[in-house]
mmCIF file of C-alpha atoms in Angstrom:
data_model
loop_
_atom_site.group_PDB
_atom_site.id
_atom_site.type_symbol
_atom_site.label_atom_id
_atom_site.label_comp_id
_atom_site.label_asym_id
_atom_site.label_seq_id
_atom_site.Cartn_x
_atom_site.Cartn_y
_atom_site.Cartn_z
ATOM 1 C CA UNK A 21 143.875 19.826 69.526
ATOM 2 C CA UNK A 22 142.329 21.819 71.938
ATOM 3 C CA UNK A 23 144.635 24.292 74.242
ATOM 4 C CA UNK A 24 144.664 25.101 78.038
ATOM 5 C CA UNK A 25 146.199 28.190 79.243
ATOM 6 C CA UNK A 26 147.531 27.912 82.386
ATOM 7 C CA UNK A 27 149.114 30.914 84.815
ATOM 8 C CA UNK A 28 151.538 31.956 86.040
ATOM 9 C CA UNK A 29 154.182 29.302 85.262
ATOM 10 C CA UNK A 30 155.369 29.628 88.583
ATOM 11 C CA UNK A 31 155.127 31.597 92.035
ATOM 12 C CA UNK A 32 157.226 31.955 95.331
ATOM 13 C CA UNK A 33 155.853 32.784 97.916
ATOM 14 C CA UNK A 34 155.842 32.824 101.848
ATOM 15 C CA UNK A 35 154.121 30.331 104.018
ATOM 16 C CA UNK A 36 151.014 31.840 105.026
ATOM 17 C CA UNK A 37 150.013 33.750 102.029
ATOM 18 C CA UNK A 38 147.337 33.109 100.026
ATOM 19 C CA UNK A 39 148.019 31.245 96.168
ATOM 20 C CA UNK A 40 145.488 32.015 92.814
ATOM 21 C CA UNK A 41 146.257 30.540 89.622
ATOM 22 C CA UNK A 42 143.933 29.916 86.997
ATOM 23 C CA UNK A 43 143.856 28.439 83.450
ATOM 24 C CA UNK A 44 141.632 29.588 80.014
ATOM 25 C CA UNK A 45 140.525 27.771 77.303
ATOM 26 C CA UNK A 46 139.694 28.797 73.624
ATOM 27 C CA UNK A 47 136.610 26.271 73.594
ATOM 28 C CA UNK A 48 134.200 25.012 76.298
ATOM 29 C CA UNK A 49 134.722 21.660 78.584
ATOM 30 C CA UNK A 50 132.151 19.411 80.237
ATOM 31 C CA UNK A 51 134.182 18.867 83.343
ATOM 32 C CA UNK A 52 137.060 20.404 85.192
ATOM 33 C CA UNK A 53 139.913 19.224 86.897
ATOM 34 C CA UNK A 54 142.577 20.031 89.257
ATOM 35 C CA UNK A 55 145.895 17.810 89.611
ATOM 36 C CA UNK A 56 148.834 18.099 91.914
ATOM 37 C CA UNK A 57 152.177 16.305 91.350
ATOM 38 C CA UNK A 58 154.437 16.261 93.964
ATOM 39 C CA UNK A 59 158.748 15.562 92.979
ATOM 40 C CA UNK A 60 159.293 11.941 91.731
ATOM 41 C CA UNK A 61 155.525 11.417 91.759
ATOM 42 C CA UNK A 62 152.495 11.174 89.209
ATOM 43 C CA UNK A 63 149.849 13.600 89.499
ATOM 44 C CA UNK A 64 146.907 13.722 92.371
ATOM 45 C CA UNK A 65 143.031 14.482 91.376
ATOM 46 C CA UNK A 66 142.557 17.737 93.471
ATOM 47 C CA UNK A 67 139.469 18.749 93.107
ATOM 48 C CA UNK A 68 136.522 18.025 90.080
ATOM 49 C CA UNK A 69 133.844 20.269 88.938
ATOM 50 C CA UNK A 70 130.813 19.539 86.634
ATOM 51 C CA UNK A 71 128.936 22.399 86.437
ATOM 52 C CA UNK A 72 129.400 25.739 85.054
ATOM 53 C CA UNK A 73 129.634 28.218 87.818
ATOM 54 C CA UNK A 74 129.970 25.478 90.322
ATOM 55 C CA UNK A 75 132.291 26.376 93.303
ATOM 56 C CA UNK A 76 133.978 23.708 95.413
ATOM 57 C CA UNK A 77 136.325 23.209 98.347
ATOM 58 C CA UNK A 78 138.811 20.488 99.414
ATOM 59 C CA UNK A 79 140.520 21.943 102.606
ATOM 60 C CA UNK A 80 142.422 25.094 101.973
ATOM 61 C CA UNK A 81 141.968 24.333 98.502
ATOM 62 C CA UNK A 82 139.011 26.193 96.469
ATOM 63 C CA UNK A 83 138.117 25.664 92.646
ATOM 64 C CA UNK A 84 135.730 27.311 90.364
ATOM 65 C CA UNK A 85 133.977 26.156 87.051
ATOM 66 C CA UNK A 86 133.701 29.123 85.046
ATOM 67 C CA UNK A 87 130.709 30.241 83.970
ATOM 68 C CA UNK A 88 131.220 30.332 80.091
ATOM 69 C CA UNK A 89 132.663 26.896 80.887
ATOM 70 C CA UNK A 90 136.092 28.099 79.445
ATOM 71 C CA UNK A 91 137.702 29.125 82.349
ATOM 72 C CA UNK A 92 138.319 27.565 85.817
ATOM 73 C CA UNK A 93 140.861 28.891 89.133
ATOM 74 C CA UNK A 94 142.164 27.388 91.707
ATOM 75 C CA UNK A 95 143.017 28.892 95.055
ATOM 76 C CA UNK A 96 144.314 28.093 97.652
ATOM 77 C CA UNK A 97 144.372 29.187 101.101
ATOM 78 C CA UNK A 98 147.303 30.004 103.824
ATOM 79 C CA UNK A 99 149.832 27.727 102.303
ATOM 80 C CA UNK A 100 152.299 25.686 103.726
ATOM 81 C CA UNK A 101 155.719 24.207 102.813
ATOM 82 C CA UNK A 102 154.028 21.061 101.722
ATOM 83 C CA UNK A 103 151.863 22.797 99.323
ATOM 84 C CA UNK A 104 155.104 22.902 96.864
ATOM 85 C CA UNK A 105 154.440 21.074 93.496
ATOM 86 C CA UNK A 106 153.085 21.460 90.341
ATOM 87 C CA UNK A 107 150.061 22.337 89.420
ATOM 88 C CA UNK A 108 147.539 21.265 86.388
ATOM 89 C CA UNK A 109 144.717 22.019 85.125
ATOM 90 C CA UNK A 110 142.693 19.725 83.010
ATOM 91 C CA UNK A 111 139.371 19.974 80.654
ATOM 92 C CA UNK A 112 137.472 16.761 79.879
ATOM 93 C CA UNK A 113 134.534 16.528 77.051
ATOM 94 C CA UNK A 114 132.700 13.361 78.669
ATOM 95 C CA UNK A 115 130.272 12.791 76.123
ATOM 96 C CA UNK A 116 131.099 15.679 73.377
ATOM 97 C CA UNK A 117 133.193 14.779 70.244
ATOM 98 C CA UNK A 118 136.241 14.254 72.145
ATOM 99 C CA UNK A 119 135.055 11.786 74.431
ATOM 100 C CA UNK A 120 138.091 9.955 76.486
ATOM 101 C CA UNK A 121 140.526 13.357 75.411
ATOM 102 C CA UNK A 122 141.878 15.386 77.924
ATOM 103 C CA UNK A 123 143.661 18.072 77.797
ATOM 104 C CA UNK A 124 145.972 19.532 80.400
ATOM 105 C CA UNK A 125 147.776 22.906 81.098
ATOM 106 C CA UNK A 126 151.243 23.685 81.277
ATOM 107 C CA UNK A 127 151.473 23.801 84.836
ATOM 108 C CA UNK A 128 152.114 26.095 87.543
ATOM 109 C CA UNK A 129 155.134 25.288 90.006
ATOM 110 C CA UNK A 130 154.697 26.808 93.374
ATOM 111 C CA UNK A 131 157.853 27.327 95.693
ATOM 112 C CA UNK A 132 156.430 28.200 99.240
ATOM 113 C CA UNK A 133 159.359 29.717 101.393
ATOM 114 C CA UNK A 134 159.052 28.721 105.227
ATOM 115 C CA UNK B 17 146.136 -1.411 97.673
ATOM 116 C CA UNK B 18 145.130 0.502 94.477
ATOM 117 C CA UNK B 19 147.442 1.599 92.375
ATOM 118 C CA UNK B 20 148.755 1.813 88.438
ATOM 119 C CA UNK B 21 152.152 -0.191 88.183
ATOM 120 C CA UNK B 22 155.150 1.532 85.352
ATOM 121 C CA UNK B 23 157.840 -0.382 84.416
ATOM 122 C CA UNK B 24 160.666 0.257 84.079
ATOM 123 C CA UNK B 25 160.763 3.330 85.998
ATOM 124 C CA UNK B 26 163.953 4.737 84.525
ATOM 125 C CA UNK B 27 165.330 3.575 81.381
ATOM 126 C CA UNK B 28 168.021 4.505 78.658
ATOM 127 C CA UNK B 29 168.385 2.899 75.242
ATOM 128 C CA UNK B 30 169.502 4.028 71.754
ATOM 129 C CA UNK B 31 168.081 5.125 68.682
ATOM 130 C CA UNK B 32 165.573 2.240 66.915
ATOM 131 C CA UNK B 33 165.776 -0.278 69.529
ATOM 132 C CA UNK B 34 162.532 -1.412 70.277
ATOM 133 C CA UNK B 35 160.937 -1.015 73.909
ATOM 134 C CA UNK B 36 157.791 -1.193 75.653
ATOM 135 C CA UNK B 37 156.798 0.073 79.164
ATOM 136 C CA UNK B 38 154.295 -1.369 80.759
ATOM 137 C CA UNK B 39 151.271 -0.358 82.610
ATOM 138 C CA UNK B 40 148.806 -2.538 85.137
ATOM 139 C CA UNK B 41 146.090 -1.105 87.180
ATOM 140 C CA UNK B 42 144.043 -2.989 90.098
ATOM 141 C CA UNK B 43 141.022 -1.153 90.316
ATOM 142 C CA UNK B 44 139.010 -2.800 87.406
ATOM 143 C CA UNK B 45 138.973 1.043 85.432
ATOM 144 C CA UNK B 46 137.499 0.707 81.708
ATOM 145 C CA UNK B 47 139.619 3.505 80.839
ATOM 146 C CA UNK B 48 143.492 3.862 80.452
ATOM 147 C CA UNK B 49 145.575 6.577 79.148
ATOM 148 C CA UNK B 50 149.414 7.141 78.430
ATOM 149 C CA UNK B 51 150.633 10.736 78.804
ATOM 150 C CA UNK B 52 154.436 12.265 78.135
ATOM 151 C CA UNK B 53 155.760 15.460 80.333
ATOM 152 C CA UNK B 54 158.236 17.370 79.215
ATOM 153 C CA UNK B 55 159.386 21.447 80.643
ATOM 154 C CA UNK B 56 157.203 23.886 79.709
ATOM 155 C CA UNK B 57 154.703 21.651 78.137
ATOM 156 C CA UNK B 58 152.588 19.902 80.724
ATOM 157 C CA UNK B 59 150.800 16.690 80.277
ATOM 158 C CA UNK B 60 149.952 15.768 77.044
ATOM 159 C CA UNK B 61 147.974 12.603 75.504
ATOM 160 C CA UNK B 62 149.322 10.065 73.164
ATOM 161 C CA UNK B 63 147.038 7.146 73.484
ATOM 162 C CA UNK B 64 143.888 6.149 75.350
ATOM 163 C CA UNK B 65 141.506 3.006 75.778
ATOM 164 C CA UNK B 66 137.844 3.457 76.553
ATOM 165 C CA UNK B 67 137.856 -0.281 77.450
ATOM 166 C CA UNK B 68 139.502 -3.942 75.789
ATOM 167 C CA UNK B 69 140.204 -3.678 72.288
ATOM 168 C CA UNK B 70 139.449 0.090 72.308
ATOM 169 C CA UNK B 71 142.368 2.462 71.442
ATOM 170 C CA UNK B 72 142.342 5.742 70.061
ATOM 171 C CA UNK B 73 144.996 8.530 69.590
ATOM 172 C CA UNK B 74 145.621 11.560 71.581
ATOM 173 C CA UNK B 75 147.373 14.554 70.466
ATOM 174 C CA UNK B 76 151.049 13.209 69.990
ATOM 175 C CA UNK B 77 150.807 9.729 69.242
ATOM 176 C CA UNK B 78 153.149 9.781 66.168
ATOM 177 C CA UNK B 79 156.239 7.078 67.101
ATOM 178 C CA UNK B 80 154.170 4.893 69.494
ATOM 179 C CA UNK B 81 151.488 2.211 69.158
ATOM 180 C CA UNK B 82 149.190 0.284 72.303
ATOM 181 C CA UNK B 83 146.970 -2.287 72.943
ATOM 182 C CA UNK B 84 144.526 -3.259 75.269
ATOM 183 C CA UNK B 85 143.648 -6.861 75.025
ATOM 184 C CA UNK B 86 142.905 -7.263 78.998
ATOM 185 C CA UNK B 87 141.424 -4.719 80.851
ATOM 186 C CA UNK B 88 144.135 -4.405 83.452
ATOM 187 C CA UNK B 89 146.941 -3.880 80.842
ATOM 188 C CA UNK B 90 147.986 -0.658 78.646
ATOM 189 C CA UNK B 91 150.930 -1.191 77.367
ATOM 190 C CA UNK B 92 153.419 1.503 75.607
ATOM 191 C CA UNK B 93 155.296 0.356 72.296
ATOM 192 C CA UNK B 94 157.614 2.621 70.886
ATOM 193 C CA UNK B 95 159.066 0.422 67.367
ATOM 194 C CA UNK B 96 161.862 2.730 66.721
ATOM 195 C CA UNK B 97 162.208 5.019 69.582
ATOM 196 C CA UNK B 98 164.458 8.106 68.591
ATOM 197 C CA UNK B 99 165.896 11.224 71.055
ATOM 198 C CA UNK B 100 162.617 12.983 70.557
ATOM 199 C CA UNK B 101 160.672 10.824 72.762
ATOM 200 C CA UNK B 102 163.195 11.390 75.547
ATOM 201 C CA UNK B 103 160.748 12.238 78.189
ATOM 202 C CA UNK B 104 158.882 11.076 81.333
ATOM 203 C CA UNK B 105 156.128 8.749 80.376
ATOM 204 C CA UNK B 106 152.606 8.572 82.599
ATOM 205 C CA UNK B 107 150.064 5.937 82.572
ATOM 206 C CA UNK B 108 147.010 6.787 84.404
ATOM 207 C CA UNK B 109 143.005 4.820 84.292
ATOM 208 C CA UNK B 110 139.784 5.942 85.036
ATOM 209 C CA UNK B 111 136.451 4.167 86.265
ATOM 210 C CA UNK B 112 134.521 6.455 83.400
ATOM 211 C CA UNK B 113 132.041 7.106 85.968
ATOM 212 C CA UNK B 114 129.117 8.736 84.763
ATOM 213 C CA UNK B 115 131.147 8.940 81.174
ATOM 214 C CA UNK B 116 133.694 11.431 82.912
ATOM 215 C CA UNK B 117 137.286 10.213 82.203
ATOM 216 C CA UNK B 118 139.226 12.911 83.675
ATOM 217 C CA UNK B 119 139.366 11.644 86.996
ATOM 218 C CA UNK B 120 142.403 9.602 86.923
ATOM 219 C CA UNK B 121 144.730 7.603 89.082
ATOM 220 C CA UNK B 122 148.219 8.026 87.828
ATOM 221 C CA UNK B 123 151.641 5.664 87.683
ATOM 222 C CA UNK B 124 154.461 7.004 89.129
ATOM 223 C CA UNK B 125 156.133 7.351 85.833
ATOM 224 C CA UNK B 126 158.777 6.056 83.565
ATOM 225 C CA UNK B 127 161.662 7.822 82.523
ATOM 226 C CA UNK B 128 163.007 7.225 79.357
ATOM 227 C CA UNK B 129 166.437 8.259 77.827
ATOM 228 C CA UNK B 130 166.559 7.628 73.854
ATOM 229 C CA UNK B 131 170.431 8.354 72.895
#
């Protein structure tokens, strides 16, 4: 199936800085998505984008829809100790050939030191 | 409240004896989906139901089966379950709005133990 790329696997870093992680992909999606997961919990929809070269925010959080549609960051902004979790990225093909598939990254875990 | 219900949460059993978790949403989504995390790998999809009586396979679905015969119910069958599928088990659903899928609610998970 298809593969996400996601970096880094991890980061610490100090409240107050500024977090970038991205993720690649070897073929295109339709839709982009951003998931957090929090200990002991299932993942939370971040942020969604549907164009290529679309930019949105959610807060501190900011996410970008590559524009070759194989790429897509997240950033995100003066972090806090309850930014710590892990991070996915996801790809969806709504209405390509793998319609209902999607595929994930490995995740990045961020540690954010007080 | 909406939500996707798991059970059991944790559970640990032995090699080839038969289990199912179960999976319930509330919000009337068309589309479930079961997912297994394990270290280093991420998320990644065994099963998934457009709607009732609609299953197709993911990208690891060898060892488990599903159905979908209400639209509130997904559940997970493993026949034989062996120390392999040792993992932590997600169910998450979709509305499929505008044919996008991705934007799902998730369970809190199951943990499974096969010994």
């Amino acid at each position: 199936g298809q593969q996400l790329n996601q970096s880094p696997q991890s980061m610490f870093i100090q409240e107050g800085e500024d977090v970038s992680m991205n993720c690649t992909s070897s073929s295109i999606f339709n839709t982009w998505l951003w998931y957090k997961q929090e200990p002991g919990e299932g993942p939370v929809l971040l942020i969604a984008l549907y164009k290529a070269g679309e930019l949105t925010s959610n807060g501190r959080l900011t996410a970008q829809f590559g524009i070759t549609r194989k790429d897509s960051f997240l950033n995100i902004s003066a972090s806090i100790p309850s930014d710590v979790g892990i991070y996915f990225c996801a790809g969806d093909n709504a209405g390509g050939t793998s319609y209902g598939k999607l595929t994930f990254g490995q995740g990045t875990i961020l540690t954010v030191h007080p | 409240e909406a939500q996707v219900t798991q059970n059991p949460r944790y559970l640990i059993t032995v090699t080839g004896k038969k289990l199912t978790v179960t999976c319930s949403q509330n919000m009337n989504h068309e589309y479930m989906s079961w997912y297994r995390q394990d270290p280093g790998l991420g998320l990644r999809q065994i099963y998934y139901s457009m709607n009732v009586e609609v299953t197709d396979k993911g990208d690891v679905p060898e060892g488990y089966k599903v159905s979908r015969k209400e639209k509130r119910n997904f559940p997970l069958i493993l026949e034989s379950p062996s120390p392999n599928q040792t993992s932590l088990y997600f169910c998450a659903s979709s509305l499929s709005r505008r044919g996008i899928t991705g934007e799902l609610f998730f369970g809190e998970g199951s943990r499974l133990t096969v010994l």
